[in-house]
Short mmCIF file of C-alpha atoms in Angstrom, two decimals:
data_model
loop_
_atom_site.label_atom_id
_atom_site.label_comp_id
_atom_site.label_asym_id
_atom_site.label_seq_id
_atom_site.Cartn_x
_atom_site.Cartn_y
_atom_site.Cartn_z
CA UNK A 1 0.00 0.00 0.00
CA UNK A 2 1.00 3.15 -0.90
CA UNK A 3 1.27 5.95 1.68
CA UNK A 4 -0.22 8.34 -1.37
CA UNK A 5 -3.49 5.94 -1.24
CA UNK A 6 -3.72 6.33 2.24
CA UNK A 7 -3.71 9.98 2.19
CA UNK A 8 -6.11 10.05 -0.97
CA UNK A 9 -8.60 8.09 1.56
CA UNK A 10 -8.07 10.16 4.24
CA UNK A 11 -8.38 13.66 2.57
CA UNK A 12 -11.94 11.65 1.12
CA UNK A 13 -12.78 11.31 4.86
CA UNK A 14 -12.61 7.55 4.44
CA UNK A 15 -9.85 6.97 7.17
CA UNK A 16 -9.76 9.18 9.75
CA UNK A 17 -6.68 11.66 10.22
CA UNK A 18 -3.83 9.94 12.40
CA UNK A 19 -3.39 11.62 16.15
CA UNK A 20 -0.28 14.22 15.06
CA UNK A 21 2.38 12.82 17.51
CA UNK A 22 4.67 15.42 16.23
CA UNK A 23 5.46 17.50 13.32
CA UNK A 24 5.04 15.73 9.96
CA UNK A 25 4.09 12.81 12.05
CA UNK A 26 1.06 11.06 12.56
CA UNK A 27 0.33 7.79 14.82
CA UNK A 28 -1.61 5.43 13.47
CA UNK A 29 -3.76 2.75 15.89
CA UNK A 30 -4.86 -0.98 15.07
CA UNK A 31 -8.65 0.81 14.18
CA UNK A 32 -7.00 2.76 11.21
CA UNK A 33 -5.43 -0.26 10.06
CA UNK A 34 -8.65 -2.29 10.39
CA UNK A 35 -10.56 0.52 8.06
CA UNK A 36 -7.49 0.67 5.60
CA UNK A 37 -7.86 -3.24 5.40
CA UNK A 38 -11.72 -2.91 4.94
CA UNK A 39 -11.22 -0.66 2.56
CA UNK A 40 -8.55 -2.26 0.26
CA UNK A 41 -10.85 -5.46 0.27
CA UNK A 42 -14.02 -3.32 -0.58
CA UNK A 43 -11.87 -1.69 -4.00
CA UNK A 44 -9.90 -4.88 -4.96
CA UNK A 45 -12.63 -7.62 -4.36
CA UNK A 46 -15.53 -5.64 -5.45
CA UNK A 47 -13.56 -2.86 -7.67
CA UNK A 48 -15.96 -0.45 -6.01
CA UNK A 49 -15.46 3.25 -6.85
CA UNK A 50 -14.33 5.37 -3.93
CA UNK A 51 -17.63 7.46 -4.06
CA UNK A 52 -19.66 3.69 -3.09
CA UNK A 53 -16.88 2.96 -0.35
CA UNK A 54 -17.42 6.19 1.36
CA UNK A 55 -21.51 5.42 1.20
CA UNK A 56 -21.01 2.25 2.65
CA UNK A 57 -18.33 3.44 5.43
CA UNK A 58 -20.66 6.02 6.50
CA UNK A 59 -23.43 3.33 6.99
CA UNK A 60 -20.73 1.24 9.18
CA UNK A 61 -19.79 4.39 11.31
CA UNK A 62 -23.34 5.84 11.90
CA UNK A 63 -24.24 4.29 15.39
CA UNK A 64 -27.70 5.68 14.94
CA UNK A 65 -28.79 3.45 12.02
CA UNK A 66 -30.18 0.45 13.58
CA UNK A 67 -28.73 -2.99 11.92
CA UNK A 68 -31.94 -3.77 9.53
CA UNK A 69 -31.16 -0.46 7.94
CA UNK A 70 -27.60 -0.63 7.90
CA UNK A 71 -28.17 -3.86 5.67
CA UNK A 72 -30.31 -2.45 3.67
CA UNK A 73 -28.62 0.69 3.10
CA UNK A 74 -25.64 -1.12 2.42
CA UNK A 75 -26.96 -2.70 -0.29
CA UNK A 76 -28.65 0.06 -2.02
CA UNK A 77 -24.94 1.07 -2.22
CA UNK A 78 -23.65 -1.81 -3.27
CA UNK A 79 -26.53 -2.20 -5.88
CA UNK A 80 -25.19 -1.46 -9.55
CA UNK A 81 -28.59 -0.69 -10.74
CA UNK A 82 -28.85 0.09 -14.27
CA UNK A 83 -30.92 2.35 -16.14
CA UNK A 84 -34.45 0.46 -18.18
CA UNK A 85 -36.42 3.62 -18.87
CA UNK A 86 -39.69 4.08 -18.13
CA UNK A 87 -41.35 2.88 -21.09
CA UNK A 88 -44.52 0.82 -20.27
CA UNK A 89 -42.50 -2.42 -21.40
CA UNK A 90 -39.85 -1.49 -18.55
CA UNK A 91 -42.92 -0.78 -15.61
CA UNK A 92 -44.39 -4.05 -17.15
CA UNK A 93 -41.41 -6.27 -15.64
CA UNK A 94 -41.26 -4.19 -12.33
CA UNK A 95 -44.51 -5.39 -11.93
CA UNK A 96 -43.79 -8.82 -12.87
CA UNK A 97 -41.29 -8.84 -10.64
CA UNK A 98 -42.71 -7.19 -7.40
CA UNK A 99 -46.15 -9.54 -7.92
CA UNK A 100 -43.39 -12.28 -7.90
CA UNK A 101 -41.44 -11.15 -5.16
CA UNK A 102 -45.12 -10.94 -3.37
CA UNK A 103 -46.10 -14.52 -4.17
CA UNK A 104 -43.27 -15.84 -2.63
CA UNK A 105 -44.11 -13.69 0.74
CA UNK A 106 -40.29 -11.88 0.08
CA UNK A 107 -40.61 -8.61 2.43
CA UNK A 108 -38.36 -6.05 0.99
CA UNK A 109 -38.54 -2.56 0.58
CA UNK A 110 -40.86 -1.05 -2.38
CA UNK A 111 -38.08 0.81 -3.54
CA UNK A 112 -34.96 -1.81 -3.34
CA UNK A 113 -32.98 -1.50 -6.16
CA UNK A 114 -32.38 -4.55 -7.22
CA UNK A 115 -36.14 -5.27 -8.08
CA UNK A 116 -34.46 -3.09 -10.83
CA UNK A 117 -31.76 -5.29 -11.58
CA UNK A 118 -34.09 -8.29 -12.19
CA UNK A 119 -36.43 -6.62 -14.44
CA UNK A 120 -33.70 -5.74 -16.49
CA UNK A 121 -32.43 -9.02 -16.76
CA UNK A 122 -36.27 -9.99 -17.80
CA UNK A 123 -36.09 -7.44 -20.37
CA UNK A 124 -32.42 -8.17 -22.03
CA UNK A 125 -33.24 -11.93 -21.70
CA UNK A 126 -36.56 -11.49 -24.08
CA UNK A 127 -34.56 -9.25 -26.37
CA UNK A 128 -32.31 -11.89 -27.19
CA UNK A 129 -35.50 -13.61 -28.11
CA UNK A 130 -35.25 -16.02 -25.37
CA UNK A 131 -38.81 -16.02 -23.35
CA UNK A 132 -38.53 -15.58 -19.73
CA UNK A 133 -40.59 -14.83 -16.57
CA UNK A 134 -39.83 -13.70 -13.40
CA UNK A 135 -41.26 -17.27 -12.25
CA UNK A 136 -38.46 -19.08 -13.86
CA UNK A 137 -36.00 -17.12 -11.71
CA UNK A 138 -36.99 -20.08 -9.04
CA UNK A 139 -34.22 -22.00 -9.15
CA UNK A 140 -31.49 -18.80 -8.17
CA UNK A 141 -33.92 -17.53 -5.56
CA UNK A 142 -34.24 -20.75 -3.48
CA UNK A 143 -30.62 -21.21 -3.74
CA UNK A 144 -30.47 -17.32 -2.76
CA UNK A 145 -32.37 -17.79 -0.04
CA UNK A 146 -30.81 -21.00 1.38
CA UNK A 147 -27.53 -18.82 1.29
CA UNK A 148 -28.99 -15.89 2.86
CA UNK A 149 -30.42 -18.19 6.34
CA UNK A 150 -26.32 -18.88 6.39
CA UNK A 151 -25.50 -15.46 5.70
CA UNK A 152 -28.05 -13.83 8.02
CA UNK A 153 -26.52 -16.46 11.01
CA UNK A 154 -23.40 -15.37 10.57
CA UNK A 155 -24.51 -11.75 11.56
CA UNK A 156 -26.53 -12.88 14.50
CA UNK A 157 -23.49 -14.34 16.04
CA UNK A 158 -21.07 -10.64 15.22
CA UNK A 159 -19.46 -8.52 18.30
CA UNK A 160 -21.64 -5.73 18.25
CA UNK A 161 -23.52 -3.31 16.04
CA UNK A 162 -20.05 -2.15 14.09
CA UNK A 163 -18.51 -5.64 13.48
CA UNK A 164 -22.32 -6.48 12.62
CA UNK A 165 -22.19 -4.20 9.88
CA UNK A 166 -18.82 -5.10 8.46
CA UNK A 167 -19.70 -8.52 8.46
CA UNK A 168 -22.16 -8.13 6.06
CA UNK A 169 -20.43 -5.68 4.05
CA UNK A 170 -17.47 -8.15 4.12
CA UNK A 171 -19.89 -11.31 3.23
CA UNK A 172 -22.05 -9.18 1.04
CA UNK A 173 -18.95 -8.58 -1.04
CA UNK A 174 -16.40 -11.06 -1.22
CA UNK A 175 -18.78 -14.19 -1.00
CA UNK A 176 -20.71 -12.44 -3.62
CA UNK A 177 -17.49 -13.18 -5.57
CA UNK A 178 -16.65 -16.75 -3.87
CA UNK A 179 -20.21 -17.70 -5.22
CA UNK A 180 -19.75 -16.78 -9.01
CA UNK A 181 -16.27 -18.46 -8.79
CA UNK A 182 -18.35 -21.77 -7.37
CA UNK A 183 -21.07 -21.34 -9.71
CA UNK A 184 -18.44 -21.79 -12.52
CA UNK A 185 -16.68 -24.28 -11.51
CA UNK A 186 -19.32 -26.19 -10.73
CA UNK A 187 -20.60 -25.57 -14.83
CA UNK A 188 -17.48 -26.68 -15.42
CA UNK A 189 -17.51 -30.12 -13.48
CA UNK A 190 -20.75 -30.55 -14.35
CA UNK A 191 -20.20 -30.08 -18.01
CA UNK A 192 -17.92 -32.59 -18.14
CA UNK A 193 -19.39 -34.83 -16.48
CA UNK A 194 -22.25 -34.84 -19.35
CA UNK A 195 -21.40 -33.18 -21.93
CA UNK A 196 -17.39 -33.67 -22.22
CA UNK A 197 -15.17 -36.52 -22.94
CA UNK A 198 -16.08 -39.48 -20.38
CA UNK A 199 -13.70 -39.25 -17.54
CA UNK A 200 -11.83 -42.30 -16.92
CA UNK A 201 -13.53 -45.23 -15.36
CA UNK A 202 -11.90 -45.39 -11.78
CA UNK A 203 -9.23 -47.99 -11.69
CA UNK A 204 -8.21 -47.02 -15.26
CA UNK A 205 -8.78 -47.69 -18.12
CA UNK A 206 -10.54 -51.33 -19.16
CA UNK A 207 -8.47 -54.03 -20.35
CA UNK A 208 -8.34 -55.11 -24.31
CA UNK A 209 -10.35 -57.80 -24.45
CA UNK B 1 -28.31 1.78 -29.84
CA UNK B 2 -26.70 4.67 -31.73
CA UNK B 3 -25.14 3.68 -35.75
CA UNK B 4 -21.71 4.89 -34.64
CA UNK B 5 -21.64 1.98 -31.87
CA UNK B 6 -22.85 -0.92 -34.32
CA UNK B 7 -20.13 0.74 -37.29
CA UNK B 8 -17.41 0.32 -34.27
CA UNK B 9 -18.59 -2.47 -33.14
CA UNK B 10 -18.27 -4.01 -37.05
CA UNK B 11 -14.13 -2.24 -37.21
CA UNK B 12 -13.58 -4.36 -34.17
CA UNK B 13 -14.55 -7.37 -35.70
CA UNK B 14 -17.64 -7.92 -32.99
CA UNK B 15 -20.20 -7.88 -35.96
CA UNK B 16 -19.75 -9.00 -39.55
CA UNK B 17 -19.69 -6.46 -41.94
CA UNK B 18 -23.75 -6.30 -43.89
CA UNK B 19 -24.22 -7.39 -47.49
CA UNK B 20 -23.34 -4.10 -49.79
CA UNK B 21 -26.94 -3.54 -51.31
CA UNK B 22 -26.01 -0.15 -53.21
CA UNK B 23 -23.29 2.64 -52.62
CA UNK B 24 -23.23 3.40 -48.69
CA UNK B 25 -25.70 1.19 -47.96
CA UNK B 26 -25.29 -2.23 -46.01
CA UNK B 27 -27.98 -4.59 -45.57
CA UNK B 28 -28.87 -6.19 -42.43
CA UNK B 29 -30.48 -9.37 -41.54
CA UNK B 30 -31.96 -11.30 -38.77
CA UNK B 31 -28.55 -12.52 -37.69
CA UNK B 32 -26.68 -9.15 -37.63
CA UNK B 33 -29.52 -8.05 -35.11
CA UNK B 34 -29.20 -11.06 -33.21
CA UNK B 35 -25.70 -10.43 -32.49
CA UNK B 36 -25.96 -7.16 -32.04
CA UNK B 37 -28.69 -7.98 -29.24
CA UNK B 38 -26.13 -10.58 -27.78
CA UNK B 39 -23.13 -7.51 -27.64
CA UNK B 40 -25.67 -5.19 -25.60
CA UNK B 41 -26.69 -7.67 -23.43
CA UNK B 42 -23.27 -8.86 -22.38
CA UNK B 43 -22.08 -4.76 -22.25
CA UNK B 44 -24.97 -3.84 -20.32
CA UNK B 45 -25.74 -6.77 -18.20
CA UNK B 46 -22.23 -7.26 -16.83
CA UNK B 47 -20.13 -4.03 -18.78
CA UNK B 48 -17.52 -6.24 -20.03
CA UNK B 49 -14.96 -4.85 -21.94
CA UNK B 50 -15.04 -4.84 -26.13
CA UNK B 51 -11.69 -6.86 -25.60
CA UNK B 52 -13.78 -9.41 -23.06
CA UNK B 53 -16.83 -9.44 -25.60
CA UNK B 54 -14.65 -10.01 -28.50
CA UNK B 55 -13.05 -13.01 -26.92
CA UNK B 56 -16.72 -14.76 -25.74
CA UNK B 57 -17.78 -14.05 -29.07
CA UNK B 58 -14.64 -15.55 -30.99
CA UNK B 59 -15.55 -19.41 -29.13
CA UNK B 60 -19.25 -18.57 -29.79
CA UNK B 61 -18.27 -18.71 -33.70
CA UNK B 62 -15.67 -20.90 -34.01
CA UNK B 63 -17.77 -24.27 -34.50
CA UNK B 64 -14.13 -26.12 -34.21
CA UNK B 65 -14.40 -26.08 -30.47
CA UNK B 66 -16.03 -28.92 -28.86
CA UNK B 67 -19.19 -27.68 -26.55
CA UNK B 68 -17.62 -28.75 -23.35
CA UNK B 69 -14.32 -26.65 -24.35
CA UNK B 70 -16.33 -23.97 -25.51
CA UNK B 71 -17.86 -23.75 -21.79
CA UNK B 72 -14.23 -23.36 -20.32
CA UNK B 73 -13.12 -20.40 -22.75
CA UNK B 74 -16.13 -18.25 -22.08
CA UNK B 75 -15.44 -18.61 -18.46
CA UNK B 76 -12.22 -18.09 -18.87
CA UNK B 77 -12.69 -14.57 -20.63
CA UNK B 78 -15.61 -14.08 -18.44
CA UNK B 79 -13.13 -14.74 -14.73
CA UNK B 80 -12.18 -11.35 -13.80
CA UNK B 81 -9.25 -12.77 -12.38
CA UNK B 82 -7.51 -11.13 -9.48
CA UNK B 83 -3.13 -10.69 -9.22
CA UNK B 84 -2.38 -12.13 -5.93
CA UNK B 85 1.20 -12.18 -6.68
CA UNK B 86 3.33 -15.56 -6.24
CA UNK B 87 4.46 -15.12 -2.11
CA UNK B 88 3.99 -18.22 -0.45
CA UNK B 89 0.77 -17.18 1.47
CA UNK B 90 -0.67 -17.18 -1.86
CA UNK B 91 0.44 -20.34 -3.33
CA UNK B 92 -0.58 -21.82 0.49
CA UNK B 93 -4.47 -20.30 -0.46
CA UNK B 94 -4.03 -21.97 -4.00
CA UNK B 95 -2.91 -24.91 -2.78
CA UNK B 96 -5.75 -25.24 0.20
CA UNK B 97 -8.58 -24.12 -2.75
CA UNK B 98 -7.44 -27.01 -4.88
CA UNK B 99 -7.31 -29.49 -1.97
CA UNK B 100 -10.75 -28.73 -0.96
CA UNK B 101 -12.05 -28.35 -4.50
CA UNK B 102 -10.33 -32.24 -5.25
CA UNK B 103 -12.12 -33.27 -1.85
CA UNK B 104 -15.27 -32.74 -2.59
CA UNK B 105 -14.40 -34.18 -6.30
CA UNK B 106 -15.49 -31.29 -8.84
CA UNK B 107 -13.57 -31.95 -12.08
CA UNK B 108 -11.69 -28.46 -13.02
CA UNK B 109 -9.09 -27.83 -15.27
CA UNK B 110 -5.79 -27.45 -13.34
CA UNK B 111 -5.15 -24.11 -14.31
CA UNK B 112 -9.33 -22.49 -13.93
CA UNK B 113 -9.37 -18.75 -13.14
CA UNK B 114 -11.52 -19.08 -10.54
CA UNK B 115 -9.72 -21.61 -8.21
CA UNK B 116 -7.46 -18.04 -7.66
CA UNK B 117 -10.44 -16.08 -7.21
CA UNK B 118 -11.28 -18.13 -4.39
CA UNK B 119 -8.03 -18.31 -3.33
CA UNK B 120 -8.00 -14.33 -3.49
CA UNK B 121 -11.14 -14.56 -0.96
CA UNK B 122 -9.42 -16.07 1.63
CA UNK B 123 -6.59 -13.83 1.48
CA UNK B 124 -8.76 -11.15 1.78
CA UNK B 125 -10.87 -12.53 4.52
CA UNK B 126 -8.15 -13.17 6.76
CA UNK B 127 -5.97 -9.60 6.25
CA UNK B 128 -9.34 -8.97 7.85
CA UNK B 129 -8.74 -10.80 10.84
CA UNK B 130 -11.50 -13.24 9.57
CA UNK B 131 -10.28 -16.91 9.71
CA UNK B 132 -11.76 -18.54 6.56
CA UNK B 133 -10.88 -21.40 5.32
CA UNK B 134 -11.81 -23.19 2.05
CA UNK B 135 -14.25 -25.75 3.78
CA UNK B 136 -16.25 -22.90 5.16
CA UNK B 137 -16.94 -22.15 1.23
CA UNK B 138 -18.93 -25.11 1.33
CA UNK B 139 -22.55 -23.46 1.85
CA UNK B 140 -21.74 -21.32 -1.70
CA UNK B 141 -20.37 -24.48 -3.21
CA UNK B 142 -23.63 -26.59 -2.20
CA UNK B 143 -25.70 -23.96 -3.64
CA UNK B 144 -23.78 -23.40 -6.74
CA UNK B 145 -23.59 -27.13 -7.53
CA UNK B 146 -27.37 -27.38 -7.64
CA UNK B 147 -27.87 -24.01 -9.25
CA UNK B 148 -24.99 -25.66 -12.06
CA UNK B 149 -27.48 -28.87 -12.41
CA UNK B 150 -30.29 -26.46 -13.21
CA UNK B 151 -28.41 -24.36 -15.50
CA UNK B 152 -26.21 -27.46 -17.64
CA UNK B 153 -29.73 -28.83 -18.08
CA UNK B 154 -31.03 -25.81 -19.85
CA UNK B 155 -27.67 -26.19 -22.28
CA UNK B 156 -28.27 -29.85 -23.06
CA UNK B 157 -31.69 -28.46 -24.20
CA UNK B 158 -30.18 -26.18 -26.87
CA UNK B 159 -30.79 -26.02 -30.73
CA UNK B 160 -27.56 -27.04 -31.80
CA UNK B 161 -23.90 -26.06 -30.77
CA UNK B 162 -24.39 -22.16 -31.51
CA UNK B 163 -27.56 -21.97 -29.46
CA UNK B 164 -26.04 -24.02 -26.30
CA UNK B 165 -22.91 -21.58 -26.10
CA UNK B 166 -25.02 -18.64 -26.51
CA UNK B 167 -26.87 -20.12 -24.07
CA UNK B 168 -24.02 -20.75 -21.42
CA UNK B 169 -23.00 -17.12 -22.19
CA UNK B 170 -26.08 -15.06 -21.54
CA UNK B 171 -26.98 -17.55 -18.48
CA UNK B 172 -23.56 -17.44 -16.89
CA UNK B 173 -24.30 -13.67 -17.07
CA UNK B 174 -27.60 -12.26 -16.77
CA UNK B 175 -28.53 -14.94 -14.48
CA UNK B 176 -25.82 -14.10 -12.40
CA UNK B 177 -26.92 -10.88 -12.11
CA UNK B 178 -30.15 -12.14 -10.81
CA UNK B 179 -28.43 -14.06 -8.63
CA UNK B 180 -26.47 -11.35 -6.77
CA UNK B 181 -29.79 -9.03 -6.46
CA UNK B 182 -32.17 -12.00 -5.47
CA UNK B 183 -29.28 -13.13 -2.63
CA UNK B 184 -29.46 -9.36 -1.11
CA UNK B 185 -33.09 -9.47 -1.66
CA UNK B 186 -33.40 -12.65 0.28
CA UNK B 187 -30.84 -11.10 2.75
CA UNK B 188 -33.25 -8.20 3.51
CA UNK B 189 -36.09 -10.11 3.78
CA UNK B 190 -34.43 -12.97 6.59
CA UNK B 191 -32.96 -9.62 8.19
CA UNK B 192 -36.42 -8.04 8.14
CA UNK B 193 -37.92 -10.73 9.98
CA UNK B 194 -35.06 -12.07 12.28
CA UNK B 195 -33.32 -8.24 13.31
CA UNK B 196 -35.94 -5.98 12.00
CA UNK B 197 -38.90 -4.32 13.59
CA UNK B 198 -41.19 -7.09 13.55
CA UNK B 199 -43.65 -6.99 11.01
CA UNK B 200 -47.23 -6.42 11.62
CA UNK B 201 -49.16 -9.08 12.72
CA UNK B 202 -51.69 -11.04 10.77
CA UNK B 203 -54.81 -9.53 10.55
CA UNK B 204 -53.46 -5.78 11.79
CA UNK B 205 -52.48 -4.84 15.50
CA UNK B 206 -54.14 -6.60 18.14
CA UNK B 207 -57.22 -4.75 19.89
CA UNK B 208 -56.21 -2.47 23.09
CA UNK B 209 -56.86 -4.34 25.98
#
């Protein structure tokens, strides 16, 4: 790390200012080295733009944002929502997606961002001419939501309201990115498995007959 | 989409060049749209590079690769693949990732992107002062090896070898996508009920006593 990247973050107000120990010196505790840490893994896991860490720190150091919130405002940071329009075609998956969301008994906010991020995917997926509802997203959320009773756990058991927070930054993040590795590799076993050359039969290969 | 993306898109060898009908005219047919519609999608959806694009969409045409090979390239140019140097700590994360991964008995090439993207995670989790080892992957990997069988299923249903890489590519993608917003969806909701205000009781508020 770069002392220039450290004092980038903290003229940003993402670390705060060392205690000046003496001139052109500043001391530097094990909580500045924590955030530093937090935010290195925040911009190399997630190659999140300063402007997103510094929304998301400021969610981790406001005491007075109970945890529910915190999550949730996390996210709506995190969230790389992108831009469908409002053309009736656009509002028509929203609302195939929040009547979804509904069915299921899913209780997230009216406004969460990513009910933008699946409509999208609805849209871009029937543009390529390939037909799909917000029903046949079944599959991802069950698996979603067997992840998230793990997930969720793992916050129940943090230190306190801060580590609480960075934990699901932290798992939020860089299990986000442990999961798409997993979900590859797992194509890639399955694949061939069925659809590749045979593996060898276990023991080798048969004898000529 | 704007004519001076789809004429750039044609100089970087992304889209063929159309039939020339009459002096500075081209003609376009259902094909050229098609892969236009496949370029946007993977630009929008998950703003991969040209160079990325270019790369997926060289193994999409070349019918010489096998399907199951053809599955391993796209990932390949799809792993945004961390440099965690060559220090021993990070050969030691390689090394554990590759144990576990032969453990459990997935079938991945010996060299796969992601093995070093998981490898990165742990690195990252324990600069943190969170002590993670591979085997505590194994909720993501349970849920990514079922979400795998659902999604190699919908490839063995394809319309030939073009269709079933398409296929791989736009699901690998958009329906990760959905993935990532449906997991914080489902994270909100568990969060909601387990360390949010508690929602409102069936049937409204219960009478004042």
């Amino acid at each position: 790390m770069s002392v220039a990247t450290i004092k980038y973050w903290i003229r940003e107000g993402l670390v705060p200012p060392g205690a000046t120990s003496a001139p052109n010196q500043a001391a530097y505790d094990d909580a500045h080295l924590h955030r530093v840490r937090l935010i290195r893994a925040l911009r190399e896991v997630a190659d999140l733009p300063i402007a997103t860490v510094a929304d998301v720190l400021a969610v981790v150091d406001d005491e007075g944002v109970p945890l529910h919130d915190a999550l949730g405002r996390t996210h709506r940071a995190l969230a790389d929502v992108p831009d469908i329009g409002d053309s009736p075609t656009a509002d028509g998956a929203i609302d195939e997606v929040d009547t979804w969301l509904h069915t299921m008994g899913w209780q997230v906010s009216a406004d969460a961002p990513d009910r933008i991020v699946l409509a999208h995917a609805l849209l871009v997926m029937r543009e390529m001419g390939r037909e799909e509802s917000a029903v046949d997203f079944q599959p991802w959320a069950q698996a979603a939501m067997r992840l998230a009773e793990h997930e969720v756990g793992t916050i129940e058991g943090a230190d306190g309201r801060a580590d609480a927070v960075e934990r699901m930054v932290v798992g939020t993040v860089v299990h986000g990115q442990v999961l798409g590795a997993l979900r590859r590799l797992a194509q890639e076993h399955l694949s061939a498995q069925r659809i590749g050359d045979p593996p060898p039969p276990p023991g080798g290969a048969p004898p000529p007959d």
